[in-house]
Coordinates of C-alpha atoms in Angstrom, one line a residue:
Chain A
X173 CA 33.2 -16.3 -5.2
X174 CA 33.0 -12.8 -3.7
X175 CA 33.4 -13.3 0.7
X176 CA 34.8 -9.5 1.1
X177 CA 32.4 -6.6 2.2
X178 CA 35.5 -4.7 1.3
X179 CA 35.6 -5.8 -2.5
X180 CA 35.0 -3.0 -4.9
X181 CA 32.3 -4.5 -6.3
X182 CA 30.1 -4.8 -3.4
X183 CA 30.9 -1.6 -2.1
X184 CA 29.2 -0.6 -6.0
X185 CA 26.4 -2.8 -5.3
X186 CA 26.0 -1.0 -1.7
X187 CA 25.9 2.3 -3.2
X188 CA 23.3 1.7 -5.8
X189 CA 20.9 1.6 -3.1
X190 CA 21.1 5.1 -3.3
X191 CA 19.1 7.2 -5.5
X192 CA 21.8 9.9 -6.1
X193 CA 24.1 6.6 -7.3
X194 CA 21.7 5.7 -9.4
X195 CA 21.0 8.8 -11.0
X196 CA 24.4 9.2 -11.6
X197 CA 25.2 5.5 -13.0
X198 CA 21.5 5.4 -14.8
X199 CA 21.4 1.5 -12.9
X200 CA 19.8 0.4 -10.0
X201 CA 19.2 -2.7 -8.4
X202 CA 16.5 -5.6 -8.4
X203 CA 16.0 -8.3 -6.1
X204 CA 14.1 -12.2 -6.5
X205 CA 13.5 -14.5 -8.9
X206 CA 10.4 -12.6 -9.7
X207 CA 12.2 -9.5 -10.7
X208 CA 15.3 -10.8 -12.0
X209 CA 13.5 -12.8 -14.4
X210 CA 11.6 -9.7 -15.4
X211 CA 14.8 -7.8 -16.1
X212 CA 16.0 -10.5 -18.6
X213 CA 13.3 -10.6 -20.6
X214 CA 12.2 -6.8 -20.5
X215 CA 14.6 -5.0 -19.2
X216 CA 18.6 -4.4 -19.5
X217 CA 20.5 -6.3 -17.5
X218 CA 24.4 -5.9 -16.8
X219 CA 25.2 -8.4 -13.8
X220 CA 23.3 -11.2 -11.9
X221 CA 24.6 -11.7 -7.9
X222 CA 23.6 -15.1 -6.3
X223 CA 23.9 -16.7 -3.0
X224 CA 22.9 -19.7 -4.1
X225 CA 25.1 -21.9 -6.1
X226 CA 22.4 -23.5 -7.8
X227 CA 21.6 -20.4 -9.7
X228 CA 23.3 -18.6 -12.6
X229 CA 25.4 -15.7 -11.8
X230 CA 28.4 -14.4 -9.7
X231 CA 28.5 -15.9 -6.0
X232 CA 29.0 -14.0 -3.3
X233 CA 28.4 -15.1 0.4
X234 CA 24.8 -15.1 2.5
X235 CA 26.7 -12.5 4.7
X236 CA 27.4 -10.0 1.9
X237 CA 23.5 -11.2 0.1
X238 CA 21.9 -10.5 3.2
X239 CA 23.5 -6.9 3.5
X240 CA 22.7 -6.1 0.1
X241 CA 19.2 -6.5 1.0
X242 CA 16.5 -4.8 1.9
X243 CA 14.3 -7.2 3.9
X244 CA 14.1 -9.5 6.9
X245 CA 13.6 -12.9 4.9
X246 CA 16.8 -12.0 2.1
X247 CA 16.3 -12.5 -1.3
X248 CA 19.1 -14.8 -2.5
X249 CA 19.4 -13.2 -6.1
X250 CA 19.7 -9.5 -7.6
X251 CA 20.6 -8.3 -10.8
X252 CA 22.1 -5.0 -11.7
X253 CA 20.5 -3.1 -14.1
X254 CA 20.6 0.0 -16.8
X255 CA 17.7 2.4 -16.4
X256 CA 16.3 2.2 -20.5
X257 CA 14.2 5.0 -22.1
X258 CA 11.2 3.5 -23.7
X259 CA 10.6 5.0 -27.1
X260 CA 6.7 4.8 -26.8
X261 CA 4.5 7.6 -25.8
X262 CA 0.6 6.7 -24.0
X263 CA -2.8 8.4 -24.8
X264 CA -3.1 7.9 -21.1
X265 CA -0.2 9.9 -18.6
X266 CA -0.5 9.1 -14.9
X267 CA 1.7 12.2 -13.2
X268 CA 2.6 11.7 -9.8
X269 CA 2.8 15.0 -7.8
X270 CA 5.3 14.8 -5.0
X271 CA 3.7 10.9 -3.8
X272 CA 6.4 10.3 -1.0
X273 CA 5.7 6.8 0.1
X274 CA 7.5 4.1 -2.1
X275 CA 5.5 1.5 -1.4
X276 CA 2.7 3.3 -3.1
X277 CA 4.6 4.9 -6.2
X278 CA 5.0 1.1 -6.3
X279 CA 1.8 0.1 -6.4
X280 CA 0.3 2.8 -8.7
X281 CA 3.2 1.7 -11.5
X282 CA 1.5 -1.5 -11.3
X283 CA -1.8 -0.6 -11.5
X284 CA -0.9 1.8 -14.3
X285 CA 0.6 -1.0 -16.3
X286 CA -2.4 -3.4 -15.5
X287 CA -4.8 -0.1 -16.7
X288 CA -3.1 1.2 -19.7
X289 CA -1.8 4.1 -18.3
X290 CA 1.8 3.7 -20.0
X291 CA 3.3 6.9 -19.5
X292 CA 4.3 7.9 -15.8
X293 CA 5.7 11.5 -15.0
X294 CA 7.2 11.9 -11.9
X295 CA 7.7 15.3 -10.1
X296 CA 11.1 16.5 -8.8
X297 CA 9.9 16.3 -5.1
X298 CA 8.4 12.5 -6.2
X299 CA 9.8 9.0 -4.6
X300 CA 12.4 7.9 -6.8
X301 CA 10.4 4.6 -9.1
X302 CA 14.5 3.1 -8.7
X303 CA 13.7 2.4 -4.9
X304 CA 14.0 -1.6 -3.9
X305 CA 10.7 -0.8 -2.1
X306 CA 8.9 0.6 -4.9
X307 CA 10.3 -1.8 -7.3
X308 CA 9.2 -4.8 -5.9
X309 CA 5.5 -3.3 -4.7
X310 CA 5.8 -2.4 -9.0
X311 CA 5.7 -6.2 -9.0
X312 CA 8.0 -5.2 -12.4
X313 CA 5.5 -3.2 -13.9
X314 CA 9.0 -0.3 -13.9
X315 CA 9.7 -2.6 -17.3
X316 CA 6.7 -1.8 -18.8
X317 CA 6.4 1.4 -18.8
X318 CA 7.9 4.6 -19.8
X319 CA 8.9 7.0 -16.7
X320 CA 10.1 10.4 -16.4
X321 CA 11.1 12.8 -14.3
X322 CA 10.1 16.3 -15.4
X323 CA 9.2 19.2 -14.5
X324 CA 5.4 18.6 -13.9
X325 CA 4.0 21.9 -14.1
X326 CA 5.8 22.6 -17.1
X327 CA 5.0 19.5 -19.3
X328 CA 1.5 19.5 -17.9
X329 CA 1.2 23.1 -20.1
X330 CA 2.8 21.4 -22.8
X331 CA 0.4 18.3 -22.8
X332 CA -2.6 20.8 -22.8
X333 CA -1.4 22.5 -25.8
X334 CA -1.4 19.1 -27.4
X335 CA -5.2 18.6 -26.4
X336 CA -4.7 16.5 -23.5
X337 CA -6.9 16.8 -20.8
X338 CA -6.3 17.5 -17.1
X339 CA -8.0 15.7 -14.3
X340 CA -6.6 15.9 -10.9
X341 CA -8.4 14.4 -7.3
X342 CA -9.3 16.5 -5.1
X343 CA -11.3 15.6 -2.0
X344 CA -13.5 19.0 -2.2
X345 CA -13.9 18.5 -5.9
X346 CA -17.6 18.6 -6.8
X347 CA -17.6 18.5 -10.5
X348 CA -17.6 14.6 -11.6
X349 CA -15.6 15.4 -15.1
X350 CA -16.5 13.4 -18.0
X351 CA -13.7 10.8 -18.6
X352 CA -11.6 11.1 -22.1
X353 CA -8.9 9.7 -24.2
X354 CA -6.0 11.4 -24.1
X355 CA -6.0 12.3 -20.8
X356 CA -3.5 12.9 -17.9
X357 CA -4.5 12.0 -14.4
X358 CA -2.9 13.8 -11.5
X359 CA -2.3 12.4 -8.6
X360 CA -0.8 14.8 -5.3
X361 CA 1.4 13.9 -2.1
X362 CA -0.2 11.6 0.9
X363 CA -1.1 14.2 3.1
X364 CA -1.5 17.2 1.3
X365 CA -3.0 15.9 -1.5
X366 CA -2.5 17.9 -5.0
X367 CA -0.9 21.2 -4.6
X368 CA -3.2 24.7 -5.4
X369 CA -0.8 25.4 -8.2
X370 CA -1.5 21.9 -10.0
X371 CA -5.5 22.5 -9.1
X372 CA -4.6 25.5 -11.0
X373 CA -3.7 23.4 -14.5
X374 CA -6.3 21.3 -14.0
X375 CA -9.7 20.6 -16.5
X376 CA -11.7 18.9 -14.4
X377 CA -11.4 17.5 -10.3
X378 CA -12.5 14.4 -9.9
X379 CA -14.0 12.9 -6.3
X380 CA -14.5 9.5 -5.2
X381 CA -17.5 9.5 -3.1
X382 CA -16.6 7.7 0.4
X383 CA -18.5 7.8 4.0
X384 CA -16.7 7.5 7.6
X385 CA -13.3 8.2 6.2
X386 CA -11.9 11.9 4.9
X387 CA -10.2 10.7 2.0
X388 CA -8.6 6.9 0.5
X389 CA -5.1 5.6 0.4
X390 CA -3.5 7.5 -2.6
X391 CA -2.5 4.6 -4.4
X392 CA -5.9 3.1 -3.8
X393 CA -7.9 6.8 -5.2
X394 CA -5.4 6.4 -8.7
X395 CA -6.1 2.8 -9.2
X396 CA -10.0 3.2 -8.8
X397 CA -9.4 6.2 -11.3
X398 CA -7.6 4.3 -13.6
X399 CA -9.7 0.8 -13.5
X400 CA -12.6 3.5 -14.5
X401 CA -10.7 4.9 -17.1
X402 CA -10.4 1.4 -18.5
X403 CA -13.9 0.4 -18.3
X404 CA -14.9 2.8 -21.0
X405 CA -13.2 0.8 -23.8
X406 CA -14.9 -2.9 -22.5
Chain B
X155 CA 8.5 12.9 33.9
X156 CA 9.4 9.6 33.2
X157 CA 13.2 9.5 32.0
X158 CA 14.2 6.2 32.6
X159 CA 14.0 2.9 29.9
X160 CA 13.8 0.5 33.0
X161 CA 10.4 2.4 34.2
X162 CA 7.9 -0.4 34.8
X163 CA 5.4 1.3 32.5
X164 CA 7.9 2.1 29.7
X165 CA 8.6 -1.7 30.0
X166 CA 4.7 -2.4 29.6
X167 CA 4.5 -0.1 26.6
X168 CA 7.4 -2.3 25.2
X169 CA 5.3 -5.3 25.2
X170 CA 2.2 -3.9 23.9
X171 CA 4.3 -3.5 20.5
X172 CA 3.6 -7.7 20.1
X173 CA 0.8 -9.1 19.2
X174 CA 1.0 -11.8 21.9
X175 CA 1.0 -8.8 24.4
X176 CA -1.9 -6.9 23.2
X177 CA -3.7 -10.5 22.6
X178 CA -3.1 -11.2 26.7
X179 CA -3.7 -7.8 27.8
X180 CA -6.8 -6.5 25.0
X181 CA -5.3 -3.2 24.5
X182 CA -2.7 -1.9 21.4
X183 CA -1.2 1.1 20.9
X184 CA -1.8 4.4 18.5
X185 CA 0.8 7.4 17.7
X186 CA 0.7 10.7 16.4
X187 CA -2.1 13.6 17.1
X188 CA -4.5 12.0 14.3
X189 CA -4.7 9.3 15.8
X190 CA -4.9 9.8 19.3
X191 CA -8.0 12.5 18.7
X192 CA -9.8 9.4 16.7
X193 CA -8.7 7.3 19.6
X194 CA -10.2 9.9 22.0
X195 CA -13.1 10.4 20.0
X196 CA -13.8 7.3 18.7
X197 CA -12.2 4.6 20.6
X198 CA -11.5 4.4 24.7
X199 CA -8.4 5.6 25.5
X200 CA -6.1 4.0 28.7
X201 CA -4.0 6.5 28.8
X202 CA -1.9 9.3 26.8
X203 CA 2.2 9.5 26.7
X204 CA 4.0 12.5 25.5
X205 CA 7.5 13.9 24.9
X206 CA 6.1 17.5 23.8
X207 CA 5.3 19.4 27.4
X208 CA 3.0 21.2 25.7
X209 CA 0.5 18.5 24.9
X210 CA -1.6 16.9 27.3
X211 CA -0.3 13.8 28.7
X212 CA 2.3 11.7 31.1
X213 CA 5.7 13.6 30.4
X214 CA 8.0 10.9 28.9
X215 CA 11.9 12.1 27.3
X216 CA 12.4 12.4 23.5
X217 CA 14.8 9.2 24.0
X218 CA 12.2 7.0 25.3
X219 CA 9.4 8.1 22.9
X220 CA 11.9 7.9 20.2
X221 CA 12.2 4.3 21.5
X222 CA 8.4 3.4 21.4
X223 CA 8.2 4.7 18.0
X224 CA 8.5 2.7 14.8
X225 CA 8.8 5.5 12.4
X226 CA 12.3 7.2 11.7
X227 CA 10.9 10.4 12.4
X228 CA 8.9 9.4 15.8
X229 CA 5.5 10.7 17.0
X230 CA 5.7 12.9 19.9
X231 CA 2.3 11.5 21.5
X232 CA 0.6 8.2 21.9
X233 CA -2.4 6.9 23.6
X234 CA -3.2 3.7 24.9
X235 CA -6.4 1.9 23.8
X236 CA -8.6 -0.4 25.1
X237 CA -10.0 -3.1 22.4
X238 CA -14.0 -2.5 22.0
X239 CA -16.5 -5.0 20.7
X240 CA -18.9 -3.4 18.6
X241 CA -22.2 -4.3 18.5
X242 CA -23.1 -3.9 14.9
X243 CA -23.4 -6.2 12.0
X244 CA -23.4 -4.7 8.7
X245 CA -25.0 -6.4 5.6
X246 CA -21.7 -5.9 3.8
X247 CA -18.8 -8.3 5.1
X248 CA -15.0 -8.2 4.3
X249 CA -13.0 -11.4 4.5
X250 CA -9.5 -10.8 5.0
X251 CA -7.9 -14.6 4.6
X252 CA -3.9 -14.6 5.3
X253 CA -3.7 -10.8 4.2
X254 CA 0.3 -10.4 5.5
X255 CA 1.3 -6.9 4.8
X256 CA 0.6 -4.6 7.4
X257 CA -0.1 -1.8 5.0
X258 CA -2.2 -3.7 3.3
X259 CA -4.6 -4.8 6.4
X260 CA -4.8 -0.8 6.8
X261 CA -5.0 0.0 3.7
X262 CA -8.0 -2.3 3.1
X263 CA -9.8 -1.0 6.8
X264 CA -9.2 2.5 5.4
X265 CA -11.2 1.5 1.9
X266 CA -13.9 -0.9 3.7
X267 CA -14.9 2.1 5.9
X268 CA -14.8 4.0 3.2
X269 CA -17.5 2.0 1.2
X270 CA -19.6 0.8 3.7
X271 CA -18.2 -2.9 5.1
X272 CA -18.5 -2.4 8.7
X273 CA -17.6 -5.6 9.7
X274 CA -14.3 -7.3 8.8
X275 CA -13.2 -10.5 9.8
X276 CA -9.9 -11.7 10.0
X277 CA -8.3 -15.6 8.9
X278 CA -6.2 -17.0 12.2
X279 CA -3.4 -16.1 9.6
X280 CA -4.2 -12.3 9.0
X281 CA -2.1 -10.4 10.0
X282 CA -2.7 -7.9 13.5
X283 CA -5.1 -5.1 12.6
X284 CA -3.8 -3.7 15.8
X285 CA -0.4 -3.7 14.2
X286 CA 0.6 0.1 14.7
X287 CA 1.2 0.2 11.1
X288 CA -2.1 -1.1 10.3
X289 CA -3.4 1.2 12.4
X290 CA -1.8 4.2 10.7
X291 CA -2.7 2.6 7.5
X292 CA -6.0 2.4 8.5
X293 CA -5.6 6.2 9.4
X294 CA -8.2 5.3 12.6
X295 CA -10.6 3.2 10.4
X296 CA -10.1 0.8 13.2
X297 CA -12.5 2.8 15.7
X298 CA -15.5 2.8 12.9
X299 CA -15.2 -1.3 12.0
X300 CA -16.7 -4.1 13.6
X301 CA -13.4 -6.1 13.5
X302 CA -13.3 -9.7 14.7
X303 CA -10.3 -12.6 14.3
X304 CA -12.4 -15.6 13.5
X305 CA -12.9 -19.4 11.9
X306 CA -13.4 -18.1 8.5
X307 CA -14.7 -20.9 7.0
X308 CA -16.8 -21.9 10.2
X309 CA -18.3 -18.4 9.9
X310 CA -18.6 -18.0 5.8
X311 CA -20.6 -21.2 6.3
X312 CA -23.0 -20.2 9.0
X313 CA -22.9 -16.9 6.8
X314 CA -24.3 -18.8 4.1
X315 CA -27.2 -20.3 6.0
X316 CA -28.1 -16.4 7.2
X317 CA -28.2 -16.0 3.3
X318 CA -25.1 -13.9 2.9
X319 CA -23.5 -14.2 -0.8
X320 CA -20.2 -15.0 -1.2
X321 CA -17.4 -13.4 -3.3
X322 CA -13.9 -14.5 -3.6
X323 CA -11.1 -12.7 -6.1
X324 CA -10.1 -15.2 -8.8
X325 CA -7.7 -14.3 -11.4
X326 CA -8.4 -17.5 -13.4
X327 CA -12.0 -16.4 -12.5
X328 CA -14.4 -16.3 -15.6
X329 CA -17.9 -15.8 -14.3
X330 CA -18.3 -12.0 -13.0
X331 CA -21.3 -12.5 -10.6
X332 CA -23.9 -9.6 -9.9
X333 CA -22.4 -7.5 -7.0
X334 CA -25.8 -8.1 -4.4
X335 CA -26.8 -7.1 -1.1
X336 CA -25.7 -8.9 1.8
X337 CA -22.5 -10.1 1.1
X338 CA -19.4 -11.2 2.1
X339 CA -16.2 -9.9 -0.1
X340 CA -13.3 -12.3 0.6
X341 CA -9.6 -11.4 -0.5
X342 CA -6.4 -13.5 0.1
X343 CA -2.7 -13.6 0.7
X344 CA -0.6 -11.5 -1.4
X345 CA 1.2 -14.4 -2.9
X346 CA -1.5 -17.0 -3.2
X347 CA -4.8 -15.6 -3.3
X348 CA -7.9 -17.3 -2.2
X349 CA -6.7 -20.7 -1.1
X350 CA -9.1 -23.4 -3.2
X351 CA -10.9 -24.6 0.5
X352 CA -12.1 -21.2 0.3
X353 CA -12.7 -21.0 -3.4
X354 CA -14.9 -23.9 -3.2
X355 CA -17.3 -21.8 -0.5
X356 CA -17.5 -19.3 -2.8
X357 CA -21.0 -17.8 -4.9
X358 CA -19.5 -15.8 -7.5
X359 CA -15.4 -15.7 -8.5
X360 CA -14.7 -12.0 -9.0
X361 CA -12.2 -11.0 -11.5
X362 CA -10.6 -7.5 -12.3
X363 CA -9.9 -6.4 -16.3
X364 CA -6.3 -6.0 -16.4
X365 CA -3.1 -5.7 -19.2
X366 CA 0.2 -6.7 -19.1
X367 CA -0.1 -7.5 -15.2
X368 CA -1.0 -11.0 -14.3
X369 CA -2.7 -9.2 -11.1
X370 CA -3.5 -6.5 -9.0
X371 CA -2.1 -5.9 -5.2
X372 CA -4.7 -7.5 -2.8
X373 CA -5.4 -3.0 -0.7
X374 CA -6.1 -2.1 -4.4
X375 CA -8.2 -5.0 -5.8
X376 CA -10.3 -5.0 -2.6
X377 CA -10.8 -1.4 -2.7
X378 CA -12.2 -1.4 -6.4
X379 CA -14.6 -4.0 -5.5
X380 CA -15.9 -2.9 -2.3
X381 CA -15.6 0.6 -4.4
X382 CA -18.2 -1.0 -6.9
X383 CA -20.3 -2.2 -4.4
X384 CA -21.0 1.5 -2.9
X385 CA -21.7 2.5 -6.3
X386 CA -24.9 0.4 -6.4
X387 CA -26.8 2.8 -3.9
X388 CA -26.2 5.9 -5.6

């Protein structure tokens, strides 16, 4: 059993809550029986750390568990784990220009899973998909799909040579695009929305017609995208 | 200027960061430019506080706003607000039953103003919608709902009588009932859904088409039904 904040281990486990540590060590971290289970059967898992004697993996104290953690009411169970490339490539791309909140990059992974948008590009500037946060609002939706971090702009040229199509929100938009297969929805920061220079790459800008309110929860606008985008195949 | 913590008023705005406080008292607080102008516009406003002499307001020091704050980078100006009954009823009804998150209650004000459910009721359970993250969630949503905490099932019943049709969310939900005028959209706690006493009050069990996700999160599920539900009047 692990009882010292001061063993090398821990102090690992402590720095994986950083994205630059897990960029450099391609692992992060996932906490709950929820997630943990998710990461054994569809992702990579290196170590399991428990609390809780009655569960399998190495102890270490509630002390060291609860410092580890990332909310009020502790998880009593984490599992380190290797980021994996996924070898599959969707006819539907969700990008994600510069979305900063994790909490929503979280839940736009899972509504991309739960829509069939499998392929998720992130932009430079973009919440990191590793966060705790955006891992568990994922609900685990991270290990089924394939993420990237890319050069947005850059790919987005590339994907239009290959005959995808460009849709992007924009809250001035007025043209309602017709929606396609092989298509890559854009999706821009919380408050600025998506930048002039994506507008710019962009084949049609699509508006979701609302009254009272300026414009809808960025995670909320993608998924209502996305659950229209899925419709078309019922 | 007010510069110290032990101010009688500082202490007051203290308390109106719990729910219990701006229960007793009927009055919450709102930060950040945005909101206060909705607040000023929309809502009544008590009073303004501000660490930035160049806004209007009672001068207060960076320290003690910082204090007030729940943000890591604070708001330099908050109002307080008074609670206002409105006096409309819509024909369109959202249900909020044991809804926990914070972001979510916003999240799900933001969407129902968005589509037209002017009224919202909350379960004893629901979390605040006076919250000051719900309220910044709601990005000022709050001062265009009718929002009342209520007996749910009481009032879904006497809702009933006044002909209102009920919806619930269902994932094991098999029947997908025609979306009608007045209604009353109810969602449930993140972990459990609808709970069954509400289940067995409800018209139609609503279920959203997903893959690989067993569901949806509750601010994103709501907002594509209420979302379908303003499509019907275009």
């Amino acid at each position: 059993m692990i009882i010292s904040k001061d063993n090398e281990t821990i102090k690992y486990l402590k720095k994986l809550k950083q994205k630059k540590y897990r960029d450099a060590e391609n692992k992060f971290l996932v906490f709950g029986d929820h997630l943990v289970s998710e990461a054994l059967n569809n992702g990579k898992v290196l170590n399991i750390y428990t609390s809780n004697e009655n569960k399998e993996g190495i102890l270490i104290t509630d002390n060291i568990m609860k410092e580890l953690n990332f909310t009020e009411t502790p998880y009593d169970i984490l599992a380190v784990c290797e980021k994996v490339d996924k070898d599959f490539k969707s006819d539907k791309i969700l990008v994600l220009e510069d979305v900063q909140d994790p909490d929503n990059v979280g839940a736009l992974l899972r509504s991309a899973s739960a829509f069939g948008f499998r392929t998720v590009l992130l932009s430079n500037k973009c919440a990191d998909c590793y966060n705790e946060k955006t891992i568990r609002a994922s609900k685990g939706a991270i290990f089924h799909l394939d993420i990237k971090r890319v050069d947005v702009y850059k790919k987005i040229n590339e994907l239009k040579e290959l005959g995808y199509v460009i849709y992007t929100t924009d809250v001035r938009g007025t043209n309602k695009g017709k929606l396609l297969d092989n298509c890559v929805l854009v999706l821009g920061n919380e408050g600025q929305g998506v930048t002039d220079q994506m507008q710019g790459l962009a084949d049609y800008k699509l508006t979701i017609k609302t009254e009272n309110v300026e414009s809808l929860n960025v995670a909320i606008a993608g998924s209502i995208l996305m659950y229209e985008w899925s419709k078309i195949w019922e």
